[in-house]
Coordinates of C-alpha atoms and ligand atoms in Angstrom, one line a residue:
Chain A
M1 CA -0.1 0.0 0.0
T2 CA 1.0 3.6 -0.2
I3 CA 1.3 6.3 2.4
T4 CA -2.2 7.7 1.7
E5 CA -4.0 4.2 1.5
K6 CA -2.4 3.0 4.9
I7 CA -3.4 6.3 6.6
M8 CA -6.8 5.7 5.1
A9 CA -6.8 1.9 6.3
F10 CA -5.6 2.5 9.5
N11 CA -7.8 5.5 10.4
S12 CA -11.0 3.4 9.2
G13 CA -10.1 0.4 11.3
R14 CA -9.2 -1.7 8.6
S15 CA -5.9 -4.0 7.5
S16 CA -6.1 -2.8 3.9
V17 CA -7.8 -0.3 1.4
V18 CA -7.7 0.1 -2.2
P19 CA -8.1 2.9 -4.8
G20 CA -12.0 4.0 -5.4
Q21 CA -13.0 2.2 -1.9
L22 CA -15.3 4.4 0.2
V23 CA -14.2 4.9 3.7
W24 CA -15.6 6.6 6.9
A25 CA -12.2 7.8 8.4
N26 CA -11.6 8.8 11.7
V27 CA -10.2 12.6 11.8
H28 CA -7.6 13.8 14.3
T29 CA -8.6 17.5 13.8
V30 CA -11.2 19.7 12.0
M31 CA -10.2 23.1 11.4
T32 CA -12.5 25.9 10.5
M33 CA -12.0 29.6 10.2
D34 CA -13.6 33.2 10.2
Y35 CA -14.8 33.0 6.9
L36 CA -16.9 30.0 7.3
G37 CA -16.6 28.9 10.8
K38 CA -20.2 30.1 11.9
Q39 CA -22.0 28.3 9.2
C40 CA -20.0 25.0 10.5
F41 CA -21.0 25.3 13.8
S42 CA -24.7 26.3 12.8
A43 CA -24.6 23.3 10.5
F44 CA -23.4 21.1 13.8
E45 CA -25.9 22.2 16.1
S46 CA -28.7 21.4 13.6
L47 CA -27.0 17.9 14.1
S48 CA -26.2 18.0 17.6
P49 CA -28.9 20.1 19.3
E50 CA -27.3 19.5 22.8
K51 CA -24.0 21.1 21.2
K52 CA -21.7 18.0 21.9
L53 CA -18.4 18.3 19.9
F54 CA -16.6 15.3 19.2
D55 CA -13.6 16.5 21.4
K56 CA -12.8 20.1 21.4
D57 CA -9.3 19.6 21.6
R58 CA -9.7 18.7 18.3
V59 CA -11.8 21.4 16.7
I60 CA -9.4 24.4 16.0
C61 CA -10.9 27.8 15.0
V62 CA -8.7 30.4 13.4
S63 CA -9.3 34.2 12.3
D64 CA -7.2 34.6 9.3
H65 CA -9.1 35.7 6.2
L66 CA -10.8 38.8 8.0
I67 CA -8.4 40.1 10.2
P68 CA -7.8 43.0 11.6
P69 CA -11.1 43.6 9.6
P70 CA -10.8 45.8 6.9
S71 CA -14.5 47.2 6.9
E72 CA -17.5 47.4 9.2
Q73 CA -19.0 44.6 7.7
F74 CA -16.2 42.1 8.4
A75 CA -15.8 43.4 11.8
T76 CA -19.2 42.5 12.8
M77 CA -18.7 38.8 11.0
L78 CA -15.8 38.6 13.2
N79 CA -17.4 39.6 16.1
E80 CA -20.1 36.9 15.6
W81 CA -17.6 34.5 14.7
R82 CA -15.6 34.8 18.3
E83 CA -19.2 35.1 20.0
T84 CA -19.8 31.5 18.1
V85 CA -16.1 30.4 19.3
R86 CA -16.5 31.5 22.8
K87 CA -19.7 29.8 23.2
Y88 CA -17.9 26.3 22.9
D89 CA -14.8 27.3 25.2
I90 CA -12.5 25.9 22.3
P91 CA -8.8 26.0 23.7
Y92 CA -7.2 26.2 20.4
F93 CA -9.0 29.5 19.0
Y94 CA -6.6 31.4 17.3
D95 CA -7.6 35.1 16.9
L96 CA -6.2 38.2 16.5
G97 CA -2.9 38.7 18.6
R98 CA -2.2 34.8 18.8
Q99 CA -3.4 34.5 14.9
G100 CA -1.8 33.0 11.8
I101 CA -3.0 31.5 8.3
A102 CA -4.8 28.5 9.5
H103 CA -2.8 25.7 7.6
Q104 CA 0.2 27.2 9.1
L105 CA -0.8 27.1 12.6
M106 CA -2.3 23.7 12.0
V107 CA 1.2 22.6 11.3
E108 CA 3.8 24.8 13.3
Q109 CA 1.4 24.3 16.3
G110 CA 1.4 20.3 16.2
H111 CA -2.3 19.9 15.2
V112 CA -1.4 17.5 12.4
L113 CA 0.3 14.4 13.0
P114 CA 1.9 11.6 10.9
G115 CA -0.3 8.9 10.1
K116 CA -3.4 11.1 10.9
V117 CA -6.0 12.6 9.0
S118 CA -7.0 16.3 9.3
I119 CA -9.7 18.6 7.3
G120 CA -10.2 21.9 7.1
T121 CA -12.9 24.3 5.4
D122 CA -10.2 25.7 3.1
S123 CA -8.8 24.4 -0.2
H124 CA -5.2 24.6 1.1
A125 CA -5.6 21.9 4.0
N126 CA -3.5 19.8 1.4
T127 CA -0.7 21.3 3.1
Y128 CA -0.7 19.0 6.1
G129 CA 0.9 16.3 3.9
A130 CA 4.1 18.1 4.6
V131 CA 4.3 16.2 8.2
G132 CA 3.0 12.7 6.7
A133 CA -0.7 13.4 7.6
I134 CA -3.6 13.5 4.9
G135 CA -4.8 16.9 4.9
N136 CA -7.9 17.5 2.9
A137 CA -10.3 20.6 2.2
I138 CA -13.6 20.0 2.9
G139 CA -16.9 21.9 3.1
V140 CA -19.5 23.1 5.5
T141 CA -21.3 20.0 5.7
D142 CA -18.5 17.8 6.3
A143 CA -16.6 20.0 8.9
A144 CA -20.3 19.7 10.7
I145 CA -20.5 16.3 10.6
A146 CA -16.7 15.6 11.7
M147 CA -17.3 18.1 14.4
A148 CA -20.4 16.0 15.9
T149 CA -19.1 12.6 15.2
G150 CA -15.2 12.7 14.6
K151 CA -15.9 11.3 11.1
C152 CA -15.4 11.9 7.4
W153 CA -16.0 10.0 4.0
F154 CA -13.6 9.3 1.8
R155 CA -12.9 7.7 -1.4
V156 CA -9.5 6.2 -1.3
P157 CA -7.4 8.2 -4.2
E158 CA -5.4 6.8 -6.5
S159 CA -1.6 7.6 -5.8
V160 CA 1.0 9.4 -7.9
K161 CA 4.5 9.2 -7.2
F162 CA 7.3 12.0 -7.9
I163 CA 10.6 10.8 -7.4
V164 CA 12.8 14.3 -6.9
T165 CA 16.4 13.9 -7.1
G166 CA 19.5 15.8 -7.9
E167 CA 21.0 19.2 -6.2
W168 CA 19.4 22.0 -5.4
Q169 CA 21.1 25.1 -7.1
P170 CA 21.5 28.2 -5.0
W171 CA 18.5 30.5 -4.7
V172 CA 16.1 27.7 -6.0
M173 CA 13.1 27.0 -3.6
A174 CA 10.3 24.5 -3.1
K175 CA 8.2 26.7 -5.0
D176 CA 10.0 26.8 -8.3
L177 CA 9.5 22.8 -8.0
S178 CA 6.0 23.2 -7.4
L179 CA 5.7 25.6 -10.5
H180 CA 8.0 23.3 -12.4
I181 CA 5.5 20.4 -12.0
M182 CA 2.3 22.6 -12.1
G183 CA 3.7 23.3 -15.9
M184 CA 4.5 19.7 -16.3
M185 CA 1.4 18.4 -15.1
H186 CA -1.3 21.2 -15.6
W187 CA -3.6 23.1 -13.7
N188 CA -6.5 20.9 -12.5
G189 CA -5.3 18.7 -15.0
H190 CA -4.6 14.8 -15.2
L191 CA -3.8 14.9 -11.4
I192 CA -7.6 15.5 -10.3
Y193 CA -8.6 13.1 -7.5
K194 CA -5.1 11.7 -7.2
A195 CA -2.9 11.5 -3.8
L196 CA 0.6 13.1 -4.8
E197 CA 3.6 11.8 -3.3
F198 CA 6.7 13.3 -3.0
A199 CA 9.9 11.1 -2.3
G200 CA 13.7 10.9 -3.2
P201 CA 16.7 12.6 -1.9
A202 CA 16.1 16.1 -3.0
I203 CA 12.4 16.1 -0.7
E204 CA 14.4 14.6 2.1
S205 CA 16.8 17.6 2.2
L206 CA 13.9 20.0 2.2
G207 CA 12.8 21.4 5.9
I208 CA 9.3 21.5 7.0
A209 CA 8.7 24.9 5.2
G210 CA 9.6 23.9 1.7
R211 CA 7.4 20.4 2.3
M212 CA 4.7 22.7 3.2
T213 CA 5.2 24.8 0.1
L214 CA 5.2 21.7 -2.1
C215 CA 2.0 19.8 -0.5
N216 CA 0.1 23.3 -0.1
M217 CA 0.0 23.8 -4.2
T218 CA -1.0 20.0 -4.9
V219 CA -4.8 21.1 -4.5
D220 CA -4.0 23.4 -7.4
L221 CA -3.0 20.7 -9.5
G222 CA -6.6 19.3 -8.6
A223 CA -5.2 16.6 -6.3
K224 CA -6.7 15.2 -3.4
N225 CA -3.7 15.5 -1.3
G226 CA -0.1 16.0 -1.3
I227 CA 2.3 13.8 1.1
I228 CA 5.9 13.3 2.1
A229 CA 6.7 10.3 4.4
P230 CA 7.7 11.2 8.0
D231 CA 11.4 11.2 8.8
D232 CA 13.9 12.8 11.0
T233 CA 13.1 15.9 10.1
T234 CA 9.5 15.5 10.7
I235 CA 10.3 14.4 14.4
E236 CA 12.5 16.9 15.2
F237 CA 10.1 19.6 13.9
L238 CA 7.2 17.9 15.9
R239 CA 8.8 16.7 19.2
P240 CA 8.4 20.5 20.8
V241 CA 4.9 21.0 19.6
Q242 CA 3.3 17.4 19.4
K243 CA -0.1 17.0 20.6
G244 CA -0.9 13.1 20.6
E245 CA 0.6 10.1 19.4
W246 CA 1.5 9.8 15.8
A247 CA 2.2 6.5 13.4
M248 CA 5.2 6.8 11.2
L249 CA 3.7 5.1 8.0
K250 CA 5.3 5.0 4.8
S251 CA 4.7 3.4 1.1
D252 CA 5.8 -0.2 1.1
A253 CA 8.4 -0.9 -1.8
D254 CA 5.7 -2.5 -3.9
A255 CA 2.9 -0.3 -3.4
N256 CA 1.2 0.4 -6.4
Y257 CA 1.0 3.9 -8.3
D258 CA -1.1 5.3 -11.2
A259 CA 2.1 7.0 -12.3
I260 CA 5.6 7.5 -11.4
Y261 CA 7.2 10.7 -12.4
E262 CA 11.2 11.7 -12.0
V263 CA 12.3 15.0 -11.6
D264 CA 15.9 16.2 -11.2
V265 CA 16.2 19.4 -9.5
T266 CA 19.9 19.7 -10.9
N267 CA 18.6 21.3 -14.0
L268 CA 15.8 23.4 -12.2
G269 CA 16.3 27.0 -12.3
P270 CA 14.1 30.0 -10.7
T271 CA 10.5 29.4 -12.3
I272 CA 7.6 31.6 -12.6
S273 CA 3.8 31.5 -13.5
L274 CA 2.6 33.9 -16.2
P275 CA -0.4 35.9 -15.5
D276 CA -4.0 34.1 -15.5
K277 CA -3.3 30.6 -15.9
L278 CA -1.2 28.7 -13.0
D279 CA 0.0 26.1 -15.3
D280 CA 1.6 28.8 -17.9
V281 CA 5.2 28.1 -16.2
V282 CA 8.4 29.2 -17.8
P283 CA 11.9 29.4 -16.6
V284 CA 12.6 33.1 -15.2
E285 CA 15.2 33.6 -17.5
K286 CA 12.2 33.8 -20.1
V287 CA 10.7 37.0 -18.7
I288 CA 13.9 38.8 -17.4
G289 CA 13.2 42.6 -17.8
T290 CA 9.4 42.4 -17.1
K291 CA 8.2 45.5 -15.2
F292 CA 6.2 45.5 -12.2
N293 CA 4.6 47.8 -9.7
K294 CA 3.8 45.5 -6.7
A295 CA 5.3 42.7 -4.8
F296 CA 4.0 40.3 -2.2
V297 CA 5.4 37.7 0.0
G298 CA 3.2 35.9 2.6
T299 CA 0.2 33.4 2.1
C300 CA 0.0 29.5 3.2
T301 CA 2.3 29.0 0.4
N302 CA 5.3 30.9 1.3
G303 CA 5.0 33.2 4.4
R304 CA 7.5 31.1 6.6
T305 CA 10.6 32.4 8.2
E306 CA 12.9 30.4 5.7
D307 CA 11.1 32.6 2.7
F308 CA 11.7 35.6 4.7
A309 CA 15.5 34.7 5.4
I310 CA 16.1 33.9 1.8
M311 CA 14.7 37.3 1.0
A312 CA 16.9 39.1 3.7
S313 CA 19.5 37.4 2.5
I314 CA 19.2 39.1 -1.2
L315 CA 17.9 42.4 0.0
R316 CA 20.5 42.9 2.8
D317 CA 22.0 46.4 2.2
K318 CA 19.9 46.9 -0.9
Q319 CA 16.9 49.0 -1.8
I320 CA 13.9 48.0 -3.6
H321 CA 13.3 50.0 -6.7
R322 CA 11.1 53.1 -6.0
N323 CA 8.5 52.0 -8.6
V324 CA 7.9 49.2 -6.5
N325 CA 5.8 48.6 -3.2
M326 CA 6.4 45.5 -1.7
V327 CA 4.0 43.8 1.0
C328 CA 5.7 41.1 3.2
I329 CA 3.0 39.0 5.6
P330 CA 4.3 36.6 7.9
A331 CA 2.2 33.3 7.9
S332 CA 1.7 33.7 11.6
Q333 CA 2.8 35.4 14.7
S334 CA 5.6 32.8 15.4
V335 CA 6.9 33.5 12.1
Y336 CA 6.7 37.5 12.7
L337 CA 8.4 37.0 15.8
E338 CA 11.4 35.0 14.6
C339 CA 11.6 37.1 11.7
I340 CA 12.2 40.0 14.1
Q341 CA 14.4 38.0 16.5
K342 CA 16.7 36.8 13.6
G343 CA 16.8 40.4 12.1
Y344 CA 15.2 39.6 8.6
F345 CA 12.6 42.3 9.1
E346 CA 15.2 44.9 10.2
I347 CA 16.8 44.1 6.6
L348 CA 13.5 44.1 4.7
I349 CA 12.0 47.3 6.6
K350 CA 15.8 48.9 5.7
A351 CA 15.3 48.0 1.9
G352 CA 11.9 49.4 2.0
A353 CA 9.3 46.7 2.5
A354 CA 6.2 47.0 4.4
I355 CA 5.5 44.2 6.9
E356 CA 2.0 43.4 7.7
T357 CA 0.5 41.8 10.5
P358 CA 0.0 38.2 10.1
S359 CA -3.4 37.3 7.8
C360 CA -4.2 36.1 4.4
G361 CA -3.8 39.4 3.2
P362 CA -4.4 40.5 -0.2
C363 CA -3.9 36.5 -1.3
A364 CA -8.1 36.2 -2.0
G365 CA -8.3 39.8 -2.9
I366 CA -9.8 40.8 0.5
H367 CA -7.4 43.4 2.1
T368 CA -4.0 44.7 2.9
G369 CA -3.0 45.4 -0.4
V370 CA -5.6 44.5 -2.9
A371 CA -4.9 44.7 -6.6
G372 CA -6.3 47.8 -8.4
D373 CA -6.8 48.5 -12.3
G374 CA -3.4 48.3 -14.1
D375 CA -1.2 46.6 -11.5
I376 CA 1.6 44.3 -12.3
I377 CA 2.2 42.2 -9.4
L378 CA 5.2 40.0 -8.7
S379 CA 3.7 37.6 -6.2
A380 CA 4.8 34.5 -4.2
G381 CA 1.3 33.4 -3.5
N382 CA -0.4 30.5 -5.1
R383 CA -3.0 31.6 -7.5
N384 CA -2.8 34.1 -10.3
M385 CA -6.5 33.8 -12.2
K386 CA -8.0 37.1 -13.0
G387 CA -9.3 38.9 -10.3
R388 CA -8.2 36.7 -7.6
M389 CA -6.2 39.5 -5.8
G390 CA -9.0 42.4 -6.8
S391 CA -9.2 44.0 -10.2
K392 CA -9.7 41.9 -13.0
N393 CA -7.6 44.3 -14.8
A394 CA -4.4 43.3 -12.7
K395 CA -2.0 40.8 -13.9
I396 CA -0.2 38.3 -11.1
Y397 CA 2.9 36.5 -11.8
L398 CA 3.6 33.6 -9.2
T399 CA 7.1 32.6 -8.2
S400 CA 9.6 32.1 -5.1
P401 CA 10.3 34.8 -2.6
A402 CA 14.0 34.6 -3.9
V403 CA 12.7 35.7 -7.2
V404 CA 10.3 38.5 -5.7
A405 CA 13.4 39.8 -3.9
A406 CA 16.0 40.1 -6.6
S407 CA 13.4 41.5 -8.9
A408 CA 12.3 44.0 -6.5
I409 CA 15.7 45.6 -6.4
R410 CA 15.5 46.4 -10.1
G411 CA 11.8 46.9 -10.8
E412 CA 12.0 44.4 -13.3
I413 CA 12.1 40.5 -13.3
T414 CA 15.2 39.1 -12.3
D415 CA 17.0 35.7 -11.6
P416 CA 18.4 36.0 -8.4
R417 CA 21.2 33.8 -9.5
F418 CA 22.5 36.8 -11.3
E419 CA 21.6 39.3 -8.8
N420 CA 24.0 38.1 -6.2
Chain B
M1 CA -35.0 8.6 -9.4
A2 CA -35.0 7.0 -12.7
I3 CA -36.0 9.2 -15.7
I4 CA -35.3 13.0 -15.5
K5 CA -36.1 15.3 -18.6
G6 CA -35.5 18.8 -19.3
K7 CA -33.7 21.8 -20.8
A8 CA -29.9 21.7 -20.9
W9 CA -27.4 24.6 -20.6
V10 CA -23.9 24.2 -22.2
A11 CA -21.2 25.9 -20.3
K12 CA -17.6 26.2 -21.6
N13 CA -14.5 24.6 -20.0
Y14 CA -13.2 25.8 -16.7
V15 CA -16.6 27.2 -15.0
M16 CA -14.7 28.8 -11.9
S17 CA -16.6 28.3 -8.4
F18 CA -15.8 32.1 -7.4
D19 CA -17.7 33.0 -10.9
M20 CA -20.4 30.4 -10.3
V21 CA -21.2 32.7 -6.9
L22 CA -19.5 36.1 -6.5
Q23 CA -17.4 36.7 -3.3
K24 CA -19.9 38.7 -1.8
Y25 CA -22.2 35.8 -1.4
W26 CA -19.6 33.4 0.1
T27 CA -20.8 34.0 3.7
S28 CA -24.5 33.8 2.8
P29 CA -26.3 31.4 4.7
I30 CA -26.9 28.1 2.8
N31 CA -30.4 28.2 1.5
P32 CA -31.1 27.0 -2.1
A33 CA -33.8 29.4 -3.5
E34 CA -31.8 32.2 -1.8
N35 CA -28.1 31.1 -3.3
A36 CA -30.4 30.5 -6.5
K37 CA -31.1 34.1 -7.2
W38 CA -27.2 35.3 -8.0
V39 CA -25.5 31.9 -8.9
M40 CA -23.8 32.0 -12.4
A41 CA -23.8 35.6 -12.2
G42 CA -20.3 35.7 -12.9
V43 CA -19.9 33.1 -15.3
S44 CA -21.8 34.7 -18.0
E45 CA -23.1 38.3 -18.5
E46 CA -26.7 36.8 -19.1
F47 CA -27.0 35.5 -15.7
N48 CA -25.8 38.6 -14.3
S49 CA -29.1 40.0 -12.6
E50 CA -31.5 38.5 -9.7
N51 CA -32.8 35.2 -10.6
A52 CA -31.6 35.2 -14.4
F53 CA -30.5 31.7 -14.0
V54 CA -33.5 30.5 -12.3
R55 CA -35.5 32.0 -14.9
A56 CA -33.8 30.6 -17.7
A57 CA -35.2 27.3 -16.2
F58 CA -32.6 24.8 -16.8
T59 CA -33.0 21.3 -15.6
F60 CA -29.2 20.3 -16.7
I61 CA -25.6 21.8 -17.1
V62 CA -23.6 20.4 -19.5
A63 CA -19.9 21.1 -19.0
G64 CA -16.5 20.5 -20.1
H65 CA -13.4 20.2 -18.1
N66 CA -13.1 21.2 -14.2
F67 CA -16.5 21.9 -13.6
A68 CA -16.5 24.2 -10.4
G69 CA -13.0 24.4 -10.0
G70 CA -11.0 27.1 -8.5
G71 CA -10.6 25.4 -5.2
K72 CA -13.4 27.0 -3.1
S73 CA -14.8 25.0 -0.5
I74 CA -18.0 27.4 -0.6
E75 CA -21.2 25.0 -0.8
H76 CA -23.1 27.9 -2.4
C77 CA -22.2 26.7 -6.0
V78 CA -24.2 23.8 -5.1
T79 CA -27.0 24.7 -3.5
G80 CA -27.3 27.6 -5.7
L81 CA -27.8 25.0 -8.5
V82 CA -30.4 22.8 -6.7
G83 CA -32.3 26.0 -5.7
A84 CA -32.5 26.9 -9.6
G85 CA -33.9 23.6 -10.4
I86 CA -31.1 21.9 -11.7
Q87 CA -31.3 18.0 -11.4
A88 CA -27.9 16.9 -12.6
V89 CA -24.7 18.4 -14.2
F90 CA -22.8 16.5 -16.8
A91 CA -19.2 17.2 -17.3
T92 CA -16.0 15.8 -18.7
S93 CA -14.5 16.4 -15.0
F94 CA -15.3 18.1 -11.8
A95 CA -13.2 19.9 -9.4
R96 CA -13.0 17.6 -6.4
L97 CA -14.2 20.0 -3.8
Q98 CA -17.6 20.8 -5.6
F99 CA -18.0 17.2 -6.6
R100 CA -17.8 16.3 -2.9
N101 CA -20.2 18.9 -2.0
A102 CA -22.5 18.1 -4.7
I103 CA -22.5 14.0 -3.4
N104 CA -23.1 16.0 0.0
Y105 CA -26.5 17.7 -1.1
G106 CA -27.5 14.8 -3.4
L107 CA -27.3 16.6 -6.9
P108 CA -25.9 14.4 -9.2
F109 CA -22.6 15.3 -10.7
I110 CA -21.9 13.0 -13.6
T111 CA -19.0 12.2 -15.7
S112 CA -19.3 11.7 -19.4
K113 CA -16.9 11.8 -21.8
D114 CA -17.2 14.4 -24.7
I115 CA -21.0 14.9 -23.8
N116 CA -20.5 18.8 -24.2
L117 CA -19.2 18.5 -27.8
S118 CA -22.8 17.3 -28.8
C119 CA -24.9 19.3 -26.9
E120 CA -26.0 22.7 -27.4
T121 CA -27.9 25.2 -25.0
G122 CA -31.5 24.6 -25.3
D123 CA -31.5 21.2 -26.2
I124 CA -33.7 18.4 -24.4
L125 CA -32.0 15.7 -22.6
E126 CA -33.3 12.6 -20.8
Y127 CA -31.2 11.0 -18.2
D128 CA -31.9 7.7 -17.0
S129 CA -30.1 7.4 -14.0
D130 CA -30.2 3.8 -13.3
N131 CA -28.9 2.9 -16.6
G132 CA -26.4 6.1 -16.8
F133 CA -27.9 7.0 -20.2
I134 CA -28.2 10.2 -21.5
K135 CA -29.9 11.1 -24.5
N136 CA -30.2 14.2 -26.3
L137 CA -33.8 14.2 -27.6
T138 CA -33.2 17.1 -29.6
N139 CA -30.2 15.7 -31.9
G140 CA -30.9 12.0 -31.2
K141 CA -27.5 11.2 -29.9
V142 CA -26.9 9.0 -26.9
F143 CA -24.1 9.3 -24.1
S144 CA -23.0 7.0 -21.4
S145 CA -21.8 8.0 -17.8
V146 CA -20.0 6.7 -15.2
P147 CA -22.4 4.8 -12.6
V148 CA -23.5 6.3 -9.5
A149 CA -21.8 4.6 -6.7
P150 CA -23.7 3.0 -4.2
F151 CA -23.2 5.4 -1.3
V152 CA -23.9 8.0 -3.5
A153 CA -27.2 7.0 -4.1
E154 CA -27.7 6.3 -0.7
V155 CA -26.9 9.9 0.6
A156 CA -29.1 11.2 -2.1
A157 CA -32.0 8.8 -0.9
S158 CA -31.7 10.1 2.3
G159 CA -31.9 13.9 0.9
G160 CA -28.3 14.7 1.4
L161 CA -25.2 13.8 4.0
M162 CA -26.7 15.6 7.0
N163 CA -29.9 13.4 6.9
F164 CA -28.1 10.5 6.2
V165 CA -25.9 11.3 9.3
R166 CA -28.8 12.4 11.4
Q167 CA -30.6 9.1 10.8
K168 CA -27.6 7.3 11.8
M169 CA -26.8 9.2 14.9
A170 CA -30.8 8.8 15.8
D171 CA -30.4 5.1 15.5
G172 CA -27.1 4.8 17.3
T173 CA -25.4 3.2 14.3
I174 CA -23.0 6.1 13.4
H175 CA -20.4 4.5 15.1
E176 CA -20.4 1.6 12.8
L177 CA -19.7 3.7 10.1
H178 CA -16.2 3.1 9.1
Ligands
SF4_1 S1 -3.1 32.4 2.3 FE1 -4.3 32.6 0.6 S2 -4.6 30.6 -0.4 FE2 -3.7 30.8 1.9 S3 -5.7 30.3 3.0 FE3 -5.4 32.3 2.7 S4 -6.4 33.1 1.3 FE4 -6.3 30.7 0.9

């Protein structure tokens, strides 16, 4: 069996499963957030009039999309959300002041564990595969049912394996690999409903941050989940924050895959997705010199300490071009604090970047720097469809934090390998 | 369910969930009649007025690749279609989140190869859910579809997943689900 099949079997009380089989799995945690959380709780109450959660330590509530509220309407929504959560005395409620993007918090705070299944009412719940868990996005109905019963139905997916070998080149990041695979496999293309497993020496050498980036964007490939088998890096990361027991499952040597692809990162350079369609991917060198006026680094894809570290090493003693407005948003308060302590934000501020308090920011066009008509944005986020960050008359290029940082110095797209 | 007959609307490839339901409605309460008022408003200008899609009175949607994609977990996409009287959606492929939501609400999302190439908006279709056949009565073409899994049929027969689970909670068999 593959790791995904083993987790499905293990959490549904079976010794084995096969792709296509339908199972009800026990979920380890259910995450919901400010945008849909109130709907989840009211659907839950319609199932459980006595308001009995399956386990209140395992219902994780987050404010991330709407904070700090940019408008009166959102402030009111947020107040209703807080009132809802407080009624339940939820211990893990990450609200303004202790906030972060839900997917970052789920991993960083130890709410997802190897060998377990965690679900969330947001598409990028695939991120949890970074620590060897199944992370899956679900809707309000599934969240409400899991909150009441601790269970969720799944169709066991076929698995596709990416064996990643070679040496990472300087300034090349997990995001470049992610975009490269997007170009190779297509946005919501052949990988719809599949479990994507990443393995091989170039994956083992990645830290948890890079693994999160890679698993995060599997949802944009249309996949059911993205997963990396837990190893020593995972254990070291989880030991200080772990909540509960875990199972170090991995795929059998004779596991069945729908397809196996090999990628050698030795030849992988900085990569970029052109505006409007995520799979319109080219090496950065093809678009060198393209001017832009806004730069954004943050989101559940690339808002981690490692991302700001690489930016700081590029922007140290440099100045961001006067025609570029850069917004940096750390993915959580812990990331924020760490970046302050390590001096990364001092470097970025001196270079002329604006640092914002953790939230989803302009990623979904809600606040903190949304796109206006005519904007050309160089973003380290995850989606670039028309209108994603605000105006439909804006263009979004997606790339790595390293490319954003290097390009911001010149005000035009640059390959970080030549800037340093 | 057996046989459903009605008028089809033919959509393009890549109908996105965030165009089916515009951002300002993402947090509206789930209520099919309400959610239907503005469903499809961002997909096509002709549906960008109150109840426009409802008034068009389609029974089926025929679509191409990745229907309801774009990765929003909002259920309004599905409840909006239910409220507008849609009884089945045929597409060459669906985005997984809305496919899941559709199962949970008992709205058949049916995968059928190439159906979008042989249908035009306004054609009258007949769907035989027991046998999986879709007949285009306007041009006489017949398509087969992927059969509906027993679980999906059971959920639809219960009137959606919430009811399905409610019944299992009431009769104490919820813990037997695995
Ligand atoms: S950062 Fe963007 S993609 Fe991630 S959860 Fe927030 S809005 Fe969604």
